[in-house]
Coordinates of C-alpha atoms in Angstrom, one line a residue:
Chain A
X1 CA -5.2 -8.5 -18.8
X2 CA -3.2 -5.5 -20.0
X3 CA -2.9 -4.2 -16.5
X4 CA -1.6 -7.6 -15.3
X5 CA 1.1 -7.6 -17.9
X6 CA 1.9 -3.9 -17.1
X7 CA 2.4 -4.9 -13.5
X8 CA 4.5 -7.9 -14.3
X9 CA 6.8 -5.8 -16.6
X10 CA 7.0 -2.9 -14.2
X11 CA 8.3 -5.0 -11.4
X12 CA 10.5 -7.2 -13.6
X13 CA 12.1 -4.2 -15.2
X14 CA 13.6 -3.1 -11.9
X15 CA 14.8 -6.6 -11.2
X16 CA 16.6 -6.6 -14.5
X17 CA 18.4 -3.3 -14.2
X18 CA 21.1 -4.4 -14.0
X19 CA 20.6 -8.2 -14.3
X20 CA 23.7 -9.0 -12.1
X21 CA 21.9 -11.4 -9.8
X22 CA 20.7 -13.5 -12.8
X23 CA 24.2 -13.6 -14.3
X24 CA 25.6 -14.6 -10.9
X25 CA 23.0 -17.4 -10.6
X26 CA 24.0 -18.7 -14.0
X27 CA 27.7 -18.5 -13.2
X28 CA 27.1 -20.3 -9.9
X29 CA 25.2 -23.1 -11.7
X30 CA 28.0 -23.5 -14.3
X31 CA 30.6 -23.6 -11.6
X32 CA 28.7 -26.1 -9.5
X33 CA 28.1 -28.5 -12.5
X34 CA 31.6 -28.1 -14.0
X35 CA 33.6 -28.4 -10.8
X36 CA 31.6 -29.8 -7.9
X37 CA 29.4 -32.0 -10.2
X38 CA 32.5 -33.4 -11.9
X39 CA 34.1 -34.2 -8.6
X40 CA 31.1 -35.8 -6.9
X41 CA 30.3 -37.9 -9.9
X42 CA 33.6 -39.7 -9.3
X43 CA 32.3 -40.7 -5.8
X44 CA 28.8 -41.9 -6.7
X45 CA 28.1 -45.5 -7.7
X46 CA 25.0 -46.9 -9.2
X47 CA 24.1 -44.0 -11.5
X48 CA 25.9 -43.6 -14.7
X49 CA 26.8 -39.9 -15.4
X50 CA 25.9 -38.7 -12.0
X51 CA 26.9 -35.2 -13.1
X52 CA 24.0 -35.0 -15.4
X53 CA 21.7 -36.3 -12.6
X54 CA 23.2 -33.6 -10.4
X55 CA 22.7 -30.8 -13.1
X56 CA 19.0 -31.6 -13.3
X57 CA 18.8 -31.6 -9.5
X58 CA 20.3 -28.1 -9.5
X59 CA 17.7 -26.9 -12.1
X60 CA 15.0 -28.2 -9.8
X61 CA 16.5 -26.4 -6.8
X62 CA 16.7 -23.2 -8.7
X63 CA 13.0 -23.6 -9.7
X64 CA 12.1 -24.2 -6.0
X65 CA 14.2 -21.2 -4.8
X66 CA 12.6 -18.9 -7.4
X67 CA 9.1 -20.1 -6.7
X68 CA 9.5 -19.7 -2.9
X69 CA 11.0 -16.3 -3.6
X70 CA 7.7 -15.3 -5.1
X71 CA 6.0 -16.0 -1.8
X72 CA 8.6 -14.1 0.1
X73 CA 8.4 -11.3 -2.4
X74 CA 4.7 -11.0 -1.6
X75 CA 5.4 -10.8 2.1
X76 CA 8.0 -8.1 1.5
X77 CA 5.4 -6.2 -0.6
X78 CA 3.1 -6.2 2.4
X79 CA 5.7 -5.0 4.9
X80 CA 7.3 -2.4 2.5
X81 CA 4.0 -0.8 1.9
X82 CA 3.8 -1.9 -1.7
X83 CA 0.9 -4.3 -1.2
X84 CA -1.6 -1.7 0.0
X85 CA -0.8 0.3 -3.2
X86 CA -1.3 -2.8 -5.4
X87 CA -4.5 -3.6 -3.6
X88 CA -5.8 -0.1 -4.4
X89 CA -5.2 -0.4 -8.1
X90 CA -8.1 -1.1 -10.4
X91 CA -7.1 -4.7 -10.8
X92 CA -9.2 -7.6 -9.4
X93 CA -7.7 -9.7 -6.7
X94 CA -7.5 -12.7 -8.9
X95 CA -5.7 -10.8 -11.6
X96 CA -3.3 -9.4 -9.0
X97 CA -2.6 -12.9 -7.9
X98 CA -2.0 -13.9 -11.5
X99 CA 0.4 -10.9 -11.9
X100 CA 2.4 -12.0 -8.9
X101 CA 2.6 -15.6 -10.1
X102 CA 3.3 -14.6 -13.7
X103 CA 6.1 -12.4 -12.5
X104 CA 7.5 -15.4 -10.6
X105 CA 7.2 -17.4 -13.8
X106 CA 8.9 -14.8 -15.9
X107 CA 11.8 -14.6 -13.4
X108 CA 12.0 -18.4 -13.4
X109 CA 12.2 -18.5 -17.2
X110 CA 15.0 -16.0 -17.2
X111 CA 16.9 -17.7 -14.4
X112 CA 16.6 -21.1 -16.0
X113 CA 17.4 -20.0 -19.5
X114 CA 21.1 -20.8 -19.2
X115 CA 21.0 -23.7 -16.7
X116 CA 18.4 -25.6 -18.6
X117 CA 20.0 -25.0 -22.0
X118 CA 23.3 -26.1 -20.6
X119 CA 21.9 -29.2 -19.0
X120 CA 20.0 -30.2 -22.2
X121 CA 23.2 -29.6 -24.2
X122 CA 25.2 -31.7 -21.8
X123 CA 22.6 -34.5 -22.2
X124 CA 22.8 -34.2 -26.0
X125 CA 19.0 -33.5 -25.9
X126 CA 18.8 -29.9 -26.9
X127 CA 15.6 -30.1 -29.0
X128 CA 12.5 -27.9 -29.0
X129 CA 10.4 -30.8 -27.8
X130 CA 12.6 -31.5 -24.8
X131 CA 12.8 -27.7 -24.0
X132 CA 9.0 -27.4 -24.2
X133 CA 8.4 -30.5 -22.0
X134 CA 10.9 -29.4 -19.4
X135 CA 9.5 -25.9 -19.3
X136 CA 6.0 -27.2 -18.9
X137 CA 7.0 -29.5 -16.0
X138 CA 9.1 -26.8 -14.3
X139 CA 6.4 -24.2 -14.6
X140 CA 3.8 -26.5 -13.0
X141 CA 6.3 -27.3 -10.2
X142 CA 7.1 -23.6 -9.9
X143 CA 3.4 -22.7 -9.7
X144 CA 2.8 -25.4 -7.1
X145 CA 5.6 -24.2 -4.9
X146 CA 4.7 -20.5 -5.4
X147 CA 1.1 -21.2 -4.6
X148 CA 2.2 -23.1 -1.4
X149 CA 4.5 -20.2 -0.4
X150 CA 1.8 -17.6 -1.2
X151 CA -0.6 -19.6 0.9
X152 CA 1.9 -19.6 3.8
X153 CA 2.6 -15.9 3.3
X154 CA -0.6 -15.1 5.1
X155 CA 1.0 -16.2 8.3
X156 CA 3.4 -13.3 7.8
X157 CA 0.6 -10.9 8.2
X158 CA 0.4 -12.0 11.8
X159 CA 4.1 -12.7 12.3
X160 CA 6.9 -12.4 9.8
X161 CA 9.3 -14.2 12.2
X162 CA 7.0 -17.2 12.3
X163 CA 6.7 -17.1 8.6
X164 CA 10.5 -17.1 8.1
X165 CA 10.9 -19.9 10.5
X166 CA 8.2 -22.1 8.9
X167 CA 9.5 -21.4 5.3
X168 CA 13.1 -22.0 6.2
X169 CA 12.2 -25.3 8.0
X170 CA 9.9 -26.4 5.2
X171 CA 12.4 -25.6 2.5
X172 CA 15.1 -27.6 4.2
X173 CA 12.8 -30.6 4.5
X174 CA 11.4 -30.3 1.0
X175 CA 14.8 -30.1 -0.7
X176 CA 16.8 -32.6 1.5
X177 CA 14.0 -35.2 1.7
X178 CA 13.5 -35.5 -2.0
X179 CA 15.0 -37.1 -5.1
X180 CA 16.7 -33.9 -6.2
X181 CA 20.2 -35.2 -5.6
X182 CA 19.6 -38.9 -5.1
X183 CA 17.3 -41.4 -6.8
X184 CA 14.3 -42.7 -4.8
X185 CA 15.7 -46.3 -4.7
X186 CA 18.9 -45.1 -3.1
X187 CA 17.2 -43.3 -0.2
X188 CA 17.1 -45.0 3.2
X189 CA 13.5 -46.1 4.0
X190 CA 13.0 -43.4 6.6
X191 CA 14.1 -40.7 4.1
X192 CA 12.0 -42.3 1.3
X193 CA 8.8 -42.2 3.3
X194 CA 9.3 -38.4 3.8
X195 CA 10.5 -37.8 0.3
X196 CA 7.2 -39.2 -1.0
X197 CA 5.5 -36.0 0.3
X198 CA 8.0 -33.6 -1.3
X199 CA 6.8 -32.0 -4.5
X200 CA 10.4 -31.8 -5.7
X201 CA 10.5 -35.6 -5.8
X202 CA 7.8 -35.7 -8.5
X203 CA 9.2 -32.6 -10.3
X204 CA 12.7 -33.9 -10.6
X205 CA 11.8 -37.5 -11.5
X206 CA 9.4 -36.2 -14.2
X207 CA 12.0 -33.9 -15.7
X208 CA 14.6 -36.7 -15.7
X209 CA 12.1 -39.0 -17.4
X210 CA 11.5 -36.4 -20.1
X211 CA 15.3 -36.0 -20.6
X212 CA 15.8 -39.7 -21.1
X213 CA 17.2 -40.9 -17.8
X214 CA 17.0 -44.6 -17.0
X215 CA 13.2 -45.1 -16.0
X216 CA 14.2 -47.8 -13.6
X217 CA 15.7 -45.3 -11.2
X218 CA 12.7 -43.0 -11.4
X219 CA 9.1 -42.9 -10.2
X220 CA 6.2 -43.7 -12.6
X221 CA 6.0 -40.6 -14.8
X222 CA 2.2 -40.6 -15.0
X223 CA 2.0 -40.8 -11.3
X224 CA 4.5 -37.9 -10.9
X225 CA 2.6 -35.8 -13.4
X226 CA -0.7 -36.4 -11.7
X227 CA 0.8 -35.5 -8.3
X228 CA 2.4 -32.3 -9.7
X229 CA -0.8 -31.1 -11.4
X230 CA -2.9 -31.8 -8.4
X231 CA -0.4 -30.0 -6.1
X232 CA -0.3 -27.0 -8.4
X233 CA -4.0 -26.8 -9.0
X234 CA -4.8 -27.0 -5.2
X235 CA -2.1 -24.6 -4.0
X236 CA -2.9 -22.0 -6.8
X237 CA -6.6 -22.4 -6.0
X238 CA -5.9 -21.9 -2.3
X239 CA -3.8 -18.8 -3.2
X240 CA -6.6 -17.3 -5.3
X241 CA -9.1 -18.0 -2.5
X242 CA -7.0 -16.4 0.2
X243 CA -6.3 -13.4 -2.0
X244 CA -10.0 -12.9 -2.7
X245 CA -11.3 -13.5 0.8
X246 CA -8.6 -12.7 3.3
X247 CA -5.9 -10.4 1.9
X248 CA -5.9 -6.9 3.1
X249 CA -3.2 -4.3 3.5
X250 CA -1.1 -3.8 6.5
X251 CA -2.8 -0.9 8.4
X252 CA 0.4 0.8 9.4
X253 CA 1.5 1.0 5.8
Chain B
X1 CA -26.9 10.4 -3.8
X2 CA -23.9 11.0 -1.7
X3 CA -20.4 10.5 -3.1
X4 CA -19.5 8.5 0.0
X5 CA -21.8 7.0 2.5
X6 CA -21.0 4.8 5.4
X7 CA -23.4 3.0 7.7
X8 CA -22.4 1.6 11.1
X9 CA -18.9 1.0 9.7
X10 CA -16.8 -0.9 12.2
X11 CA -13.2 -2.2 12.1
X12 CA -11.9 -4.3 14.9
X13 CA -8.4 -5.7 15.5
X14 CA -9.0 -8.4 18.1
X15 CA -10.7 -6.6 21.0
X16 CA -9.5 -3.2 19.8
X17 CA -11.9 -1.0 17.8
X18 CA -10.2 1.1 15.1
X19 CA -13.6 2.4 14.0
X20 CA -16.9 2.1 15.8
X21 CA -20.3 2.3 14.1
X22 CA -19.3 5.2 11.9
X23 CA -22.1 6.9 10.0
X24 CA -21.0 9.6 7.7
X25 CA -21.4 11.1 4.2
X26 CA -19.5 13.2 1.8
X27 CA -21.3 15.2 -0.8
X28 CA -20.4 15.2 -4.5
X29 CA -17.4 17.5 -5.2
X30 CA -16.8 18.2 -1.6
X31 CA -13.6 18.3 0.4
X32 CA -14.1 16.4 3.6
X33 CA -11.3 16.6 6.1
X34 CA -10.9 13.9 8.8
X35 CA -9.3 15.5 11.8
X36 CA -8.0 13.6 14.7
X37 CA -4.9 12.5 16.6
X38 CA -2.9 9.4 15.7
X39 CA -4.8 6.3 16.3
X40 CA -8.2 8.0 15.9
X41 CA -9.2 5.7 13.0
X42 CA -8.6 8.1 10.1
X43 CA -6.2 5.9 8.1
X44 CA -8.4 2.8 8.8
X45 CA -11.4 4.6 7.4
X46 CA -9.5 5.7 4.3
X47 CA -8.1 2.2 3.7
X48 CA -11.6 0.7 3.9
X49 CA -12.9 3.2 1.4
X50 CA -10.0 2.4 -0.8
X51 CA -10.8 -1.3 -0.5
X52 CA -7.4 -2.0 0.9
X53 CA -8.8 -3.0 4.3
X54 CA -12.0 -5.0 4.9
X55 CA -14.5 -3.7 7.4
X56 CA -15.5 -6.0 10.3
X57 CA -19.1 -4.9 9.9
X58 CA -21.3 -2.2 8.5
X59 CA -21.2 -0.9 5.0
X60 CA -19.5 1.8 2.9
X61 CA -20.4 3.0 -0.6
X62 CA -18.4 5.2 -3.0
X63 CA -20.5 6.8 -5.7
X64 CA -23.2 4.3 -4.8
X65 CA -20.9 1.3 -5.2
X66 CA -20.4 -1.0 -2.3
X67 CA -16.7 -1.2 -1.3
X68 CA -16.9 -4.8 -0.1
X69 CA -19.0 -6.4 -2.7
X70 CA -18.0 -4.5 -5.8
X71 CA -14.4 -3.5 -4.8
X72 CA -12.9 -3.7 -8.3
X73 CA -15.6 -1.2 -9.6
X74 CA -14.8 1.1 -6.7
X75 CA -11.1 1.0 -7.4
X76 CA -11.8 2.2 -11.0
X77 CA -13.1 5.5 -9.7
X78 CA -10.7 6.2 -6.8
X79 CA -7.1 7.0 -6.1
X80 CA -5.3 7.0 -2.8
X81 CA -2.1 8.8 -1.7
X82 CA -0.9 6.8 1.3
X83 CA 0.4 8.2 4.5
X84 CA 3.9 6.9 3.9
X85 CA 5.3 6.8 0.4
X86 CA 6.9 3.4 0.2
X87 CA 7.1 0.6 -2.3
X88 CA 8.8 0.9 -5.6
X89 CA 12.3 1.6 -4.3
X90 CA 14.2 0.8 -7.5
X91 CA 12.0 2.9 -9.8
X92 CA 12.3 6.5 -10.9
X93 CA 9.6 9.0 -10.1
X94 CA 8.6 9.6 -13.7
X95 CA 8.3 5.8 -14.3
X96 CA 6.2 5.3 -11.2
X97 CA 3.8 8.1 -12.3
X98 CA 3.7 6.6 -15.9
X99 CA 2.9 3.2 -14.6
X100 CA 0.2 4.6 -12.3
X101 CA -1.3 6.6 -15.1
X102 CA -1.4 3.6 -17.5
X103 CA -3.0 1.3 -15.0
X104 CA -5.6 3.9 -14.0
X105 CA -6.5 4.6 -17.6
X106 CA -5.2 8.1 -18.1
X107 CA -5.5 8.8 -21.9
X108 CA -2.2 8.3 -23.7
X109 CA -2.5 11.7 -25.3
X110 CA -2.5 13.5 -21.9
X111 CA -0.2 11.2 -19.9
X112 CA 3.2 12.6 -20.6
X113 CA 2.0 16.2 -20.3
X114 CA 0.3 15.6 -17.0
X115 CA 3.4 13.8 -15.7
X116 CA 5.8 16.5 -16.8
X117 CA 3.6 19.3 -15.4
X118 CA 3.1 17.7 -12.0
X119 CA 6.8 16.9 -11.6
X120 CA 7.6 20.5 -12.4
X121 CA 4.8 21.9 -10.2
X122 CA 5.9 19.8 -7.2
X123 CA 9.6 20.5 -7.8
X124 CA 10.4 16.9 -8.6
X125 CA 11.5 17.5 -12.2
X126 CA 15.2 17.6 -11.3
X127 CA 14.9 14.4 -9.4
X128 CA 12.9 12.6 -12.1
X129 CA 15.8 10.3 -13.0
X130 CA 16.8 9.4 -9.4
X131 CA 15.7 6.1 -7.9
X132 CA 12.8 6.4 -5.5
X133 CA 15.0 5.2 -2.7
X134 CA 17.3 8.1 -3.2
X135 CA 14.5 10.8 -2.7
X136 CA 14.3 12.7 0.5
X137 CA 11.3 12.1 2.8
X138 CA 9.6 15.3 1.5
X139 CA 10.3 14.4 -2.1
X140 CA 8.9 10.9 -1.6
X141 CA 5.8 12.4 -0.1
X142 CA 5.3 14.8 -3.0
X143 CA 5.8 11.8 -5.4
X144 CA 3.1 9.9 -3.5
X145 CA 0.5 12.7 -3.9
X146 CA 1.6 13.4 -7.4
X147 CA 0.1 10.1 -8.5
X148 CA -3.4 11.4 -7.8
X149 CA -2.8 14.7 -9.6
X150 CA -1.8 12.7 -12.7
X151 CA -4.7 10.3 -12.3
X152 CA -7.4 12.9 -11.4
X153 CA -9.8 10.3 -10.0
X154 CA -13.5 10.9 -9.3
X155 CA -12.8 10.2 -5.7
X156 CA -9.4 11.1 -4.3
X157 CA -8.1 10.0 -0.9
X158 CA -5.2 11.8 0.7
X159 CA -3.8 10.4 4.0
X160 CA -1.8 13.2 5.6
X161 CA -0.7 14.6 2.2
X162 CA 1.8 17.1 3.5
X163 CA 3.5 15.4 6.4
X164 CA 7.3 15.7 6.0
X165 CA 6.8 18.4 3.4
X166 CA 8.2 21.9 3.9
X167 CA 5.9 24.9 4.2
X168 CA 6.3 25.9 0.5
X169 CA 5.6 22.4 -0.5
X170 CA 2.5 22.2 1.7
X171 CA 1.1 25.3 0.0
X172 CA 1.7 23.8 -3.4
X173 CA 0.0 20.5 -2.5
X174 CA -3.0 22.3 -1.0
X175 CA -3.4 24.4 -4.1
X176 CA -3.3 21.3 -6.2
X177 CA -5.9 19.6 -4.0
X178 CA -8.2 22.6 -4.4
X179 CA -7.7 22.5 -8.2
X180 CA -8.5 18.8 -8.2
X181 CA -11.8 19.6 -6.6
X182 CA -12.4 22.4 -9.2
X183 CA -11.9 19.8 -11.9
X184 CA -14.8 17.7 -10.4
X185 CA -13.2 15.3 -7.9
X186 CA -14.7 14.5 -4.5
X187 CA -11.9 14.5 -2.0
X188 CA -11.3 13.2 1.5
X189 CA -8.2 14.3 3.4
X190 CA -7.0 12.9 6.7
X191 CA -4.8 15.1 8.8
X192 CA -3.8 16.1 12.3
X193 CA -2.7 19.5 11.1
X194 CA -5.2 22.2 12.0
X195 CA -3.9 24.6 9.4
X196 CA -4.3 22.0 6.7
X197 CA -7.9 21.3 7.7
X198 CA -8.8 25.0 7.9
X199 CA -7.2 25.6 4.4
X200 CA -8.9 22.7 2.6
X201 CA -12.1 21.7 4.3
X202 CA -15.6 22.2 3.1
X203 CA -16.6 20.1 6.1
X204 CA -14.6 18.6 8.9
X205 CA -15.3 15.2 10.6
X206 CA -13.6 15.0 14.0
X207 CA -12.6 11.4 14.9
X208 CA -11.4 10.3 18.3
X209 CA -10.5 6.7 19.2
X210 CA -12.5 5.4 16.3
X211 CA -15.6 7.4 17.2
X212 CA -17.1 10.2 15.1
X213 CA -17.2 13.1 17.5
X214 CA -18.8 15.8 15.2
X215 CA -19.1 16.7 11.5
X216 CA -19.8 20.2 10.1
X217 CA -18.3 23.1 8.3
X218 CA -15.3 24.8 9.9
X219 CA -17.4 27.9 10.6
X220 CA -20.2 26.0 12.2
X221 CA -17.9 24.0 14.3
X222 CA -16.2 27.1 15.6
X223 CA -19.5 28.8 16.2
X224 CA -20.8 25.8 18.1
X225 CA -18.3 26.3 20.9
X226 CA -20.1 28.4 23.4
X227 CA -17.7 31.2 24.3
X228 CA -15.2 30.1 21.8
X229 CA -14.6 33.6 20.4
X230 CA -12.4 35.8 22.6
X231 CA -12.8 39.6 22.4
X232 CA -10.1 41.6 24.1
X233 CA -11.1 45.2 24.8
X234 CA -9.2 48.2 26.0
X235 CA -11.5 50.9 27.3
X236 CA -11.5 54.3 28.7
X237 CA -14.4 54.0 31.1
X238 CA -15.2 55.6 34.5
X239 CA -17.1 52.6 35.9
X240 CA -15.5 49.4 34.6
X241 CA -17.3 47.1 37.0
X242 CA -20.7 48.5 35.9
X243 CA -19.7 48.1 32.3
X244 CA -18.8 44.5 32.8
X245 CA -22.3 44.0 34.2
X246 CA -23.9 45.7 31.2
X247 CA -21.9 43.8 28.6
X248 CA -22.7 40.6 30.4
X249 CA -26.3 41.1 29.4
X250 CA -25.5 40.8 25.7
X251 CA -26.8 37.6 24.2
X252 CA -23.9 35.1 23.6
X253 CA -21.8 36.3 26.5
X254 CA -20.3 33.5 28.4
X255 CA -17.7 35.2 30.6
X256 CA -16.1 38.6 31.0
X257 CA -13.0 39.0 33.1
X258 CA -11.2 42.2 34.1
X259 CA -7.5 41.9 33.0
X260 CA -6.6 45.2 34.8
X261 CA -5.5 48.5 33.3
X262 CA -9.0 49.0 31.8
X263 CA -8.7 45.9 29.8
X264 CA -11.5 43.3 29.5
X265 CA -11.5 39.8 28.1
X266 CA -14.9 38.5 26.9
X267 CA -15.6 34.9 26.0
X268 CA -18.5 35.0 23.6
X269 CA -20.4 33.0 21.0
X270 CA -20.5 34.6 17.6
X271 CA -18.3 37.6 18.0
X272 CA -19.6 39.1 14.8
X273 CA -23.0 39.8 16.4
X274 CA -21.6 40.5 19.9
X275 CA -19.2 43.2 18.9
X276 CA -21.7 45.6 17.3
X277 CA -24.0 45.3 20.4
X278 CA -21.0 45.9 22.7
X279 CA -20.1 49.1 20.7
X280 CA -23.6 50.4 21.2
X281 CA -23.7 49.7 24.9
X282 CA -20.2 51.3 25.4
X283 CA -21.4 54.4 23.6
X284 CA -24.5 54.6 25.8
X285 CA -22.3 54.1 28.9
X286 CA -20.0 56.8 27.7
X287 CA -17.1 54.4 27.6
X288 CA -14.5 55.0 24.9
X289 CA -13.2 51.9 23.1
X290 CA -9.4 52.2 22.6
X291 CA -8.9 48.8 20.9
X292 CA -10.7 45.6 20.1
X293 CA -9.0 42.3 19.3
X294 CA -11.1 39.3 18.2
X295 CA -9.7 35.8 18.3
X296 CA -11.8 32.9 17.0
X297 CA -11.3 29.4 18.2
X298 CA -8.9 27.1 16.2
X299 CA -9.9 23.6 15.2
X300 CA -7.7 22.4 18.0
X301 CA -10.1 24.3 20.4
X302 CA -12.9 22.6 18.6
X303 CA -11.3 19.2 19.1
X304 CA -10.7 20.0 22.8
X305 CA -14.3 21.1 23.2
X306 CA -15.7 17.9 21.7
X307 CA -13.1 15.3 22.6
X308 CA -12.0 16.6 25.9
X309 CA -8.3 16.8 24.9
X310 CA -6.2 18.7 22.4
X311 CA -5.0 17.2 19.1
X312 CA -1.4 17.4 20.3
X313 CA -2.3 15.5 23.5
X314 CA -3.6 12.7 21.3
X315 CA -0.4 12.3 19.3

């Protein structure tokens, strides 16, 4: 376990020196909520305080971006020659998978520190319980998406172009066809039927439920929690399986 | 027990064989050099032994441990320096070595001393605070092999350890590899540099297109080429044609040609036993030997002999 933490810290350290990209992400979030969120909330009917709804949506999008970045990171490792090195270290494949996902989780926590705190503050709900509940939900959502992207990353061993095309297409669908920016009831039926398959639908509705949004505009929280846990468990399981059985270095590296 | 043992080891990419039914062994504390042109399967073999690649069929054991079924155990006793140093672009050389040493279990008490010494010995000390991505190709390569000199694994794998490194650096790395063996490691080195193979090898395995062509000591490989040694003679003899006939009777003579001006060129096996007999016969024939020059075959000649092409033709 010590080696897992060493690997996480070693990689994270370089990402944090200097931490400009994290600060930029925080700034971008604040600008979007303060300016764009304030403007768009004037245009939206049917949801009181749409800016708050929008802020939670942004938090979910950051979670999704970071989690899918973990999968892309893994692909970059393979093509930059880092993966063969990692595979040669005295760490089991399962622990290596854990290290990669933990690093994704740590980056996610850093990235969300300001956006989540700000959103909770804006909602007047900045308590330890709400922080813990949100972090729990976002981590499961993040793990689920990271597992999905890591699973897909094996395509990149055959063709990185194909991987990029699939992930870009999938990301577009998963974000747009979800309740990240609009409640489920407001979606046209064609959109809603696709949104029912997006993990972000369940993640965002569950977080909003925890933060005290009107339950009538959200999906059943127990149902959302069950879907999220099932997704995370299955994609993480798939990731571990692929890592143990299929992963190997790129020969040319 | 062999330090490394493979049995019918095969790696296939689609219909292309990178390795075909490879059976080979490395003795404990031996330096085995894999010699072959690019694409001969050297890197594939090393990556399978390092558990980075999975074999399509066959088996491989390192210190008696199966690389496919007990890969984590195998990784605890080996270290690999990859052909191309890539990866931790935004880290500093000393940090990369420190991380490697920690993960590979180098005792804390020795860690910093080993890192400092190797950075100095491989002339990386001044660059220790540069980011890896700012190192030159040669420096990056030194950094890559330095990991193993800090780790000192029981089984060390070097894939073209001195490519991109200048002559002085090559010599430093070779000396370090020999020292690593003295300290008890078993070592495998893949190379397509004949000089490197001759300098380091206890035994050489010649690979060509995924097949093992031959495996033996450098001396035996050279001796195994019939007529591989070339003896150039300058003589003062009355009857040079008769002398050619006489020398042709010596055991191990493959061919003698008259180069003109009383000069002969003899292709022989085992020049060390051929030359004394030649001296005796010249004396008996009243021929005076003015000069003798012996050239032994290079490993490139060995490769040509066994594979039907030179190493450089295979690049």
